[in-house]
mmCIF file of C-alpha atoms and ligand atoms in Angstrom:
data_model
loop_
_atom_site.group_PDB
_atom_site.id
_atom_site.type_symbol
_atom_site.label_atom_id
_atom_site.label_comp_id
_atom_site.label_asym_id
_atom_site.label_seq_id
_atom_site.Cartn_x
_atom_site.Cartn_y
_atom_site.Cartn_z
ATOM 1 C CA UNK A 26 78.731 222.782 135.096
ATOM 2 C CA UNK A 27 79.511 219.468 133.393
ATOM 3 C CA UNK A 28 78.336 219.132 129.790
ATOM 4 C CA UNK A 29 76.350 216.322 128.238
ATOM 5 C CA UNK A 30 75.796 215.471 124.602
ATOM 6 C CA UNK A 31 72.389 216.170 123.065
ATOM 7 C CA UNK A 32 71.857 212.459 122.717
ATOM 8 C CA UNK A 33 72.022 211.909 126.493
ATOM 9 C CA UNK A 34 69.632 214.697 127.366
ATOM 10 C CA UNK A 35 66.313 213.903 128.998
ATOM 11 C CA UNK A 36 63.166 215.625 127.725
ATOM 12 C CA UNK A 37 59.975 215.009 129.653
ATOM 13 C CA UNK A 38 56.462 216.415 129.913
ATOM 14 C CA UNK A 39 54.290 216.817 132.982
ATOM 15 C CA UNK A 40 50.490 216.442 133.086
ATOM 16 C CA UNK A 41 47.901 216.690 135.822
ATOM 17 C CA UNK A 42 45.152 214.028 135.990
ATOM 18 C CA UNK A 43 42.074 215.185 134.063
ATOM 19 C CA UNK A 44 38.877 215.498 136.117
ATOM 20 C CA UNK A 45 36.326 214.851 133.359
ATOM 21 C CA UNK A 46 35.865 212.501 130.400
ATOM 22 C CA UNK A 47 36.325 215.480 128.026
ATOM 23 C CA UNK A 48 39.549 216.410 129.819
ATOM 24 C CA UNK A 49 40.773 212.823 129.453
ATOM 25 C CA UNK A 50 39.960 212.803 125.731
ATOM 26 C CA UNK A 51 41.799 216.119 125.248
ATOM 27 C CA UNK A 52 44.790 214.822 127.180
ATOM 28 C CA UNK A 53 45.047 211.791 124.872
ATOM 29 C CA UNK A 54 45.459 214.158 121.919
ATOM 30 C CA UNK A 55 48.042 216.242 123.777
ATOM 31 C CA UNK A 56 49.902 213.078 124.788
ATOM 32 C CA UNK A 57 50.080 211.900 121.184
ATOM 33 C CA UNK A 58 51.212 215.300 119.870
ATOM 34 C CA UNK A 59 53.947 215.523 122.497
ATOM 35 C CA UNK A 60 54.660 211.798 122.226
ATOM 36 C CA UNK A 61 55.760 212.411 118.633
ATOM 37 C CA UNK A 62 58.702 214.367 120.116
ATOM 38 C CA UNK A 63 59.895 211.113 121.711
ATOM 39 C CA UNK A 64 60.182 212.275 125.311
ATOM 40 C CA UNK A 65 61.974 210.074 127.824
ATOM 41 C CA UNK A 66 58.758 209.990 129.896
ATOM 42 C CA UNK A 67 55.505 211.733 130.811
ATOM 43 C CA UNK A 68 54.954 212.465 134.488
ATOM 44 C CA UNK A 69 51.577 212.875 136.190
ATOM 45 C CA UNK A 70 51.084 215.007 139.284
ATOM 46 C CA UNK A 71 49.333 213.890 142.421
ATOM 47 C CA UNK A 72 47.286 215.885 144.885
ATOM 48 C CA UNK A 73 47.937 219.198 143.186
ATOM 49 C CA UNK A 74 44.602 221.018 142.830
ATOM 50 C CA UNK A 75 42.806 218.302 144.825
ATOM 51 C CA UNK A 76 43.483 215.450 142.377
ATOM 52 C CA UNK A 77 43.255 211.953 143.789
ATOM 53 C CA UNK A 78 45.761 209.102 143.770
ATOM 54 C CA UNK A 79 43.305 207.159 141.610
ATOM 55 C CA UNK A 80 43.371 209.911 138.971
ATOM 56 C CA UNK A 81 47.164 209.740 138.900
ATOM 57 C CA UNK A 82 47.172 205.952 138.663
ATOM 58 C CA UNK A 83 44.543 205.839 135.904
ATOM 59 C CA UNK A 84 46.426 208.448 133.882
ATOM 60 C CA UNK A 85 49.862 206.797 134.161
ATOM 61 C CA UNK A 86 48.473 203.365 133.351
ATOM 62 C CA UNK A 87 46.810 204.734 130.219
ATOM 63 C CA UNK A 88 49.994 206.520 129.117
ATOM 64 C CA UNK A 89 51.985 203.342 129.687
ATOM 65 C CA UNK A 90 49.454 201.293 127.712
ATOM 66 C CA UNK A 91 49.767 203.736 124.814
ATOM 67 C CA UNK A 92 53.444 202.767 124.617
ATOM 68 C CA UNK A 93 55.127 205.641 126.502
ATOM 69 C CA UNK A 94 57.028 205.626 129.773
ATOM 70 C CA UNK A 95 54.946 207.195 132.544
ATOM 71 C CA UNK A 96 56.080 208.403 135.966
ATOM 72 C CA UNK A 97 53.543 209.025 138.721
ATOM 73 C CA UNK A 98 54.281 211.753 141.274
ATOM 74 C CA UNK A 99 53.903 210.432 144.794
ATOM 75 C CA UNK A 100 53.687 212.711 147.817
ATOM 76 C CA UNK A 101 54.026 211.413 151.356
ATOM 77 C CA UNK A 102 52.901 214.127 153.783
ATOM 78 C CA UNK A 103 50.008 212.866 155.908
ATOM 79 C CA UNK A 104 50.419 209.263 154.652
ATOM 80 C CA UNK A 105 51.058 206.035 156.516
ATOM 81 C CA UNK A 106 53.741 203.582 155.427
ATOM 82 C CA UNK A 107 51.149 200.890 154.695
ATOM 83 C CA UNK A 108 49.334 203.110 152.207
ATOM 84 C CA UNK A 109 52.553 204.019 150.384
ATOM 85 C CA UNK A 110 53.560 200.335 150.353
ATOM 86 C CA UNK A 111 50.272 199.425 148.614
ATOM 87 C CA UNK A 112 50.676 202.209 146.043
ATOM 88 C CA UNK A 113 54.242 201.115 145.241
ATOM 89 C CA UNK A 114 53.120 197.512 144.840
ATOM 90 C CA UNK A 115 50.343 198.586 142.508
ATOM 91 C CA UNK A 116 52.763 200.630 140.368
ATOM 92 C CA UNK A 117 55.162 197.703 140.216
ATOM 93 C CA UNK A 118 52.355 195.439 139.015
ATOM 94 C CA UNK A 119 51.551 197.940 136.265
ATOM 95 C CA UNK A 120 55.144 197.939 135.037
ATOM 96 C CA UNK A 121 55.918 201.487 136.237
ATOM 97 C CA UNK A 122 59.690 202.011 136.631
ATOM 98 C CA UNK A 123 59.990 205.706 137.500
ATOM 99 C CA UNK A 124 58.510 207.769 140.359
ATOM 100 C CA UNK A 125 58.704 211.473 141.216
ATOM 101 C CA UNK A 126 58.987 211.329 145.023
ATOM 102 C CA UNK A 127 57.775 214.388 146.925
ATOM 103 C CA UNK A 128 56.769 215.568 150.336
ATOM 104 C CA UNK A 129 53.748 217.479 149.006
ATOM 105 C CA UNK A 130 51.859 220.126 150.961
ATOM 106 C CA UNK A 131 49.106 219.683 153.527
ATOM 107 C CA UNK A 132 45.948 221.532 152.504
ATOM 108 C CA UNK A 133 45.804 224.588 154.791
ATOM 109 C CA UNK A 134 43.970 224.009 158.059
ATOM 110 C CA UNK A 135 44.382 220.213 158.006
ATOM 111 C CA UNK A 136 46.728 218.258 160.216
ATOM 112 C CA UNK A 137 46.394 214.587 159.396
ATOM 113 C CA UNK A 138 48.728 212.243 161.221
ATOM 114 C CA UNK A 139 51.310 210.740 158.940
ATOM 115 C CA UNK A 140 54.493 208.700 159.129
ATOM 116 C CA UNK A 141 56.581 210.860 156.791
ATOM 117 C CA UNK A 142 57.804 214.390 157.431
ATOM 118 C CA UNK A 143 60.051 215.037 154.432
ATOM 119 C CA UNK A 144 60.683 213.702 150.954
ATOM 120 C CA UNK A 145 64.046 212.130 151.925
ATOM 121 C CA UNK A 146 62.097 209.725 154.172
ATOM 122 C CA UNK A 147 59.887 208.727 151.239
ATOM 123 C CA UNK A 148 62.919 208.143 149.009
ATOM 124 C CA UNK A 149 64.497 205.941 151.712
ATOM 125 C CA UNK A 150 61.227 204.041 152.143
ATOM 126 C CA UNK A 151 60.882 203.395 148.390
ATOM 127 C CA UNK A 152 64.440 202.016 148.339
ATOM 128 C CA UNK A 153 63.816 199.866 151.435
ATOM 129 C CA UNK A 154 60.637 198.419 149.990
ATOM 130 C CA UNK A 155 61.489 198.057 146.310
ATOM 131 C CA UNK A 156 65.291 198.111 146.006
ATOM 132 C CA UNK A 157 66.395 199.402 142.624
ATOM 133 C CA UNK A 158 63.099 198.782 140.848
ATOM 134 C CA UNK A 159 62.237 202.473 140.501
ATOM 135 C CA UNK A 160 64.225 205.329 139.036
ATOM 136 C CA UNK A 161 63.511 208.029 141.636
ATOM 137 C CA UNK A 162 63.203 211.690 140.675
ATOM 138 C CA UNK A 163 63.096 214.340 143.403
ATOM 139 C CA UNK A 164 62.317 218.068 143.417
ATOM 140 C CA UNK A 165 65.045 220.724 143.472
ATOM 141 C CA UNK A 166 64.684 224.469 144.078
ATOM 142 C CA UNK A 167 67.252 226.757 142.409
ATOM 143 C CA UNK A 168 65.508 229.768 144.007
ATOM 144 C CA UNK A 169 65.026 227.797 147.241
ATOM 145 C CA UNK A 170 61.945 226.263 148.787
ATOM 146 C CA UNK A 171 59.726 228.859 150.505
ATOM 147 C CA UNK A 172 59.742 226.988 153.829
ATOM 148 C CA UNK A 173 63.507 226.421 153.979
ATOM 149 C CA UNK A 174 65.274 227.904 157.008
ATOM 150 C CA UNK A 175 67.866 229.361 154.615
ATOM 151 C CA UNK A 176 69.545 228.637 151.277
ATOM 152 C CA UNK A 177 72.311 226.458 152.726
ATOM 153 C CA UNK A 178 69.859 224.399 154.810
ATOM 154 C CA UNK A 179 67.730 223.826 151.702
ATOM 155 C CA UNK A 180 70.769 222.639 149.783
ATOM 156 C CA UNK A 181 71.703 220.219 152.567
ATOM 157 C CA UNK A 182 68.116 218.977 152.677
ATOM 158 C CA UNK A 183 68.320 218.351 148.936
ATOM 159 C CA UNK A 184 71.514 216.363 149.600
ATOM 160 C CA UNK A 185 69.596 214.156 152.058
ATOM 161 C CA UNK A 186 67.220 213.137 149.262
ATOM 162 C CA UNK A 187 70.118 212.260 147.001
ATOM 163 C CA UNK A 188 71.841 210.261 149.740
ATOM 164 C CA UNK A 189 68.579 208.442 150.445
ATOM 165 C CA UNK A 190 68.669 207.108 146.867
ATOM 166 C CA UNK A 191 67.363 209.652 144.325
ATOM 167 C CA UNK A 192 68.659 209.084 140.786
ATOM 168 C CA UNK A 193 67.879 212.492 139.321
ATOM 169 C CA UNK A 194 66.071 215.730 140.056
ATOM 170 C CA UNK A 195 63.614 218.077 138.388
ATOM 171 C CA UNK A 196 63.668 221.716 139.396
ATOM 172 C CA UNK A 197 60.871 224.061 140.285
ATOM 173 C CA UNK A 198 60.428 226.434 137.358
ATOM 174 C CA UNK A 199 62.468 229.626 137.236
ATOM 175 C CA UNK A 200 63.123 232.406 134.728
ATOM 176 C CA UNK A 201 66.590 233.315 135.923
ATOM 177 C CA UNK A 202 69.148 230.895 134.488
ATOM 178 C CA UNK A 203 71.844 232.038 136.933
ATOM 179 C CA UNK A 204 69.859 230.666 139.873
ATOM 180 C CA UNK A 205 70.003 227.242 138.218
ATOM 181 C CA UNK A 206 73.713 227.460 137.322
ATOM 182 C CA UNK A 207 74.625 228.437 140.894
ATOM 183 C CA UNK A 208 72.473 225.669 142.328
ATOM 184 C CA UNK A 209 74.069 223.028 140.097
ATOM 185 C CA UNK A 210 77.567 224.304 140.943
ATOM 186 C CA UNK A 211 76.770 224.156 144.666
ATOM 187 C CA UNK A 212 75.533 220.587 144.268
ATOM 188 C CA UNK A 213 78.723 219.617 142.440
ATOM 189 C CA UNK A 214 80.765 221.136 145.274
ATOM 190 C CA UNK A 215 78.837 218.909 147.683
ATOM 191 C CA UNK A 216 79.773 215.901 145.539
ATOM 192 C CA UNK A 217 76.246 215.396 144.160
ATOM 193 C CA UNK A 218 76.574 214.007 140.660
ATOM 194 C CA UNK A 219 72.981 213.336 139.656
ATOM 195 C CA UNK A 220 71.343 215.029 136.631
ATOM 196 C CA UNK A 221 69.341 218.087 137.714
ATOM 197 C CA UNK A 222 66.859 218.756 134.919
ATOM 198 C CA UNK A 223 65.436 222.285 134.716
ATOM 199 C CA UNK A 224 61.643 222.500 135.044
ATOM 200 C CA UNK A 225 60.266 224.788 132.332
ATOM 201 C CA UNK A 226 56.960 226.644 132.649
ATOM 202 C CA UNK A 227 55.682 228.091 129.355
ATOM 203 C CA UNK A 228 53.867 231.412 129.774
ATOM 204 C CA UNK A 229 50.357 231.818 128.398
ATOM 205 C CA UNK A 230 48.348 233.243 131.291
ATOM 206 C CA UNK A 231 49.902 235.904 133.500
ATOM 207 C CA UNK A 232 47.288 235.897 136.290
ATOM 208 C CA UNK A 233 47.616 232.148 136.776
ATOM 209 C CA UNK A 234 51.413 232.257 136.588
ATOM 210 C CA UNK A 235 51.599 235.061 139.165
ATOM 211 C CA UNK A 236 49.373 233.060 141.532
ATOM 212 C CA UNK A 237 51.470 229.884 141.171
ATOM 213 C CA UNK A 238 54.694 231.799 141.557
ATOM 214 C CA UNK A 239 53.560 233.469 144.787
ATOM 215 C CA UNK A 240 52.614 230.082 146.219
ATOM 216 C CA UNK A 241 55.753 228.167 145.261
ATOM 217 C CA UNK A 242 58.404 230.860 145.629
ATOM 218 C CA UNK A 243 59.402 230.956 141.923
ATOM 219 C CA UNK A 244 60.349 234.481 140.993
ATOM 220 C CA UNK A 245 59.040 236.285 137.938
ATOM 221 C CA UNK A 246 61.722 238.939 137.348
ATOM 222 C CA UNK A 247 60.455 242.520 137.570
ATOM 223 C CA UNK A 248 61.103 243.311 133.901
ATOM 224 C CA UNK A 249 59.002 240.318 132.894
ATOM 225 C CA UNK A 250 56.194 241.146 135.328
ATOM 226 C CA UNK A 251 56.055 244.740 134.106
ATOM 227 C CA UNK A 252 55.813 243.664 130.483
ATOM 228 C CA UNK A 253 53.282 240.928 131.175
ATOM 229 C CA UNK A 254 51.134 243.336 133.228
ATOM 230 C CA UNK A 255 51.198 245.831 130.388
ATOM 231 C CA UNK A 256 49.620 243.306 127.990
ATOM 232 C CA UNK A 257 46.427 243.150 130.107
ATOM 233 C CA UNK A 258 43.984 240.676 128.534
ATOM 234 C CA UNK A 259 45.873 240.436 125.257
ATOM 235 C CA UNK A 260 46.523 236.681 125.317
ATOM 236 C CA UNK A 261 48.287 236.758 121.977
ATOM 237 C CA UNK A 262 50.839 239.309 123.158
ATOM 238 C CA UNK A 263 51.406 237.382 126.413
ATOM 239 C CA UNK A 264 51.899 234.123 124.513
ATOM 240 C CA UNK A 265 54.304 235.675 121.984
ATOM 241 C CA UNK A 266 56.384 237.315 124.719
ATOM 242 C CA UNK A 267 56.317 234.121 126.813
ATOM 243 C CA UNK A 268 57.455 231.998 123.892
ATOM 244 C CA UNK A 269 60.344 234.335 123.226
ATOM 245 C CA UNK A 270 61.530 234.499 126.836
ATOM 246 C CA UNK A 271 61.155 230.788 127.531
ATOM 247 C CA UNK A 272 62.849 229.777 124.273
ATOM 248 C CA UNK A 273 65.890 231.866 125.089
ATOM 249 C CA UNK A 274 65.943 230.511 128.666
ATOM 250 C CA UNK A 275 65.949 226.938 127.291
ATOM 251 C CA UNK A 276 68.700 227.810 124.795
ATOM 252 C CA UNK A 277 70.853 229.240 127.546
ATOM 253 C CA UNK A 278 70.318 226.192 129.749
ATOM 254 C CA UNK A 279 71.019 223.627 127.043
ATOM 255 C CA UNK A 280 74.068 225.466 125.753
ATOM 256 C CA UNK A 281 75.505 225.594 129.257
ATOM 257 C CA UNK A 282 75.125 221.824 129.555
ATOM 258 C CA UNK A 283 71.783 221.276 131.333
ATOM 259 C CA UNK A 284 70.995 217.544 131.154
ATOM 260 C CA UNK A 285 67.581 218.052 129.529
ATOM 261 C CA UNK A 286 64.292 219.896 130.049
ATOM 262 C CA UNK A 287 61.119 218.970 131.923
ATOM 263 C CA UNK A 288 58.078 220.918 130.684
ATOM 264 C CA UNK A 289 55.156 221.783 132.962
ATOM 265 C CA UNK A 290 52.610 221.463 130.157
ATOM 266 C CA UNK A 291 49.386 222.305 132.045
ATOM 267 C CA UNK A 292 47.926 219.618 129.748
ATOM 268 C CA UNK A 293 48.452 221.777 126.648
ATOM 269 C CA UNK A 294 50.602 220.894 123.645
ATOM 270 C CA UNK A 295 50.875 224.173 121.667
ATOM 271 C CA UNK A 296 53.067 226.244 124.008
ATOM 272 C CA UNK A 297 55.567 223.393 124.294
ATOM 273 C CA UNK A 298 55.492 222.613 120.572
ATOM 274 C CA UNK A 299 56.286 226.244 119.687
ATOM 275 C CA UNK A 300 59.252 226.339 122.054
ATOM 276 C CA UNK A 301 60.425 222.946 120.837
ATOM 277 C CA UNK A 302 60.293 224.114 117.219
ATOM 278 C CA UNK A 303 62.261 227.280 118.065
ATOM 279 C CA UNK A 304 64.900 225.156 119.774
ATOM 280 C CA UNK A 305 65.348 222.923 116.728
ATOM 281 C CA UNK A 306 65.505 219.856 118.911
HETATM 282 P P1 FAD B 417 61.155 218.265 150.796
HETATM 283 O O1 FAD B 417 62.333 217.902 149.988
HETATM 284 O O2 FAD B 417 60.794 217.373 151.936
HETATM 285 O O3 FAD B 417 61.408 219.749 151.333
HETATM 286 C C1 FAD B 417 60.337 220.499 151.901
HETATM 287 C C2 FAD B 417 60.912 221.582 152.826
HETATM 288 O O4 FAD B 417 61.396 220.982 154.017
HETATM 289 C C3 FAD B 417 62.085 222.366 152.260
HETATM 290 O O5 FAD B 417 62.001 223.682 152.756
HETATM 291 C C4 FAD B 417 63.313 221.668 152.838
HETATM 292 O O6 FAD B 417 64.440 222.522 152.963
HETATM 293 C C5 FAD B 417 62.788 221.225 154.198
HETATM 294 N N1 FAD B 417 63.366 219.942 154.633
HETATM 295 C C6 FAD B 417 63.548 218.840 153.869
HETATM 296 N N2 FAD B 417 64.065 217.838 154.588
HETATM 297 C C7 FAD B 417 64.208 218.307 155.848
HETATM 298 C C8 FAD B 417 64.673 217.733 157.054
HETATM 299 N N3 FAD B 417 65.070 216.449 157.099
HETATM 300 N N4 FAD B 417 64.672 218.521 158.167
HETATM 301 C C9 FAD B 417 64.240 219.810 158.128
HETATM 302 N N5 FAD B 417 63.778 220.391 156.992
HETATM 303 C C10 FAD B 417 63.766 219.662 155.883
HETATM 304 N N6 FAD B 417 53.108 218.921 144.854
HETATM 305 C C11 FAD B 417 52.016 218.123 144.836
HETATM 306 O O7 FAD B 417 51.173 218.227 145.718
HETATM 307 N N7 FAD B 417 51.835 217.187 143.853
HETATM 308 C C12 FAD B 417 52.720 217.022 142.854
HETATM 309 O O8 FAD B 417 52.523 216.169 141.985
HETATM 310 C C13 FAD B 417 53.887 217.851 142.828
HETATM 311 N N8 FAD B 417 54.823 217.718 141.875
HETATM 312 C C14 FAD B 417 55.962 218.483 141.918
HETATM 313 C C15 FAD B 417 56.947 218.275 140.961
HETATM 314 C C16 FAD B 417 58.112 219.036 140.962
HETATM 315 C C17 FAD B 417 59.173 218.793 139.908
HETATM 316 C C18 FAD B 417 58.302 220.050 141.957
HETATM 317 C C19 FAD B 417 59.535 220.901 141.951
HETATM 318 C C20 FAD B 417 57.322 220.246 142.922
HETATM 319 C C21 FAD B 417 56.153 219.464 142.929
HETATM 320 N N9 FAD B 417 55.168 219.603 143.903
HETATM 321 C C22 FAD B 417 54.042 218.805 143.881
HETATM 322 C C23 FAD B 417 55.298 220.613 144.961
HETATM 323 C C24 FAD B 417 55.980 220.037 146.237
HETATM 324 O O9 FAD B 417 55.200 219.014 146.779
HETATM 325 C C25 FAD B 417 56.137 221.183 147.238
HETATM 326 O O10 FAD B 417 57.092 222.095 146.756
HETATM 327 C C26 FAD B 417 56.428 220.767 148.665
HETATM 328 O O11 FAD B 417 56.271 221.917 149.488
HETATM 329 C C27 FAD B 417 57.839 220.258 148.903
HETATM 330 O O12 FAD B 417 58.022 219.008 148.410
HETATM 331 P P2 FAD B 417 59.504 218.380 148.370
HETATM 332 O O13 FAD B 417 59.389 217.013 147.912
HETATM 333 O O14 FAD B 417 60.428 219.291 147.668
HETATM 334 O O15 FAD B 417 59.840 218.423 149.943
#
């Protein structure tokens, strides 16, 4: 794996759009606490948990107006080109320069017609429509996407997104650093030179984490599951263990030359701040 200096590393924080006025007020506080760490950008999810495009837009515009760089996630499954064109235009008008381009997932049982099948088609469309205006981030899966035919096919599908014009990638979260190192090495062997930033999920709630992990194919290693299960409802013990494990994962990744860290914050500052402090960043 190629190394990068600390100075070049990209630290970023992910939010989901709040659904209520109280949630929005809380998020402003979280944004300012994490903003003090001078991240490269904040990203805001779309569609996850039923959030609307408007929620994503409102949240990124507010972050941008507060003086931070904001990157909306944009998923394409089930969408028509005209709709994506309008969204891109709107983001351009709001001075947005970075997009996390995704396929997304169809809610189960629905089958809306759409003009995009995979994220590489969205990346190509963004380039066709807007040239180099946007820095495009795409998703990467060190433990492989659950729907991939096999590991090699998933890697080649990742390559398609890069060849379509992605500038950098953010990974699905993982707790096994070797999966990431192997993935990055495989990408280098394929001639892919873009930064692949590890996605980091702090651990504070085991039930929720187990549910997410089952759905997205991110593995919680057995030794971690066993320990987390043994803490039952003891949130303090779960948080302390999670902080320890995730701090040492981040240390390992940064020491080995990972180009930064992208934190899935779940709209909370404390878990990230504790890890950040431990890392002495
Ligand atoms: P793709 O890259 O299109 O891959 C999807 C699957 O199709 C993979 O199995 C791949 O191997 C296969 N594939 C890709 N291209 C081809 C091809 N040309 N032919 C055949 N097979 C192909 N979801 C949300 O709803 N909202 C969000 O805001 C959101 N943010 C995310 C942020 C990050 C950093 C990550 C890692 C995931 C995020 N997701 C989000 C989840 C994501 O939408 C799902 O994982 C989705 O199932 C795949 O999206 P993708 O962009 O990786 O898809």
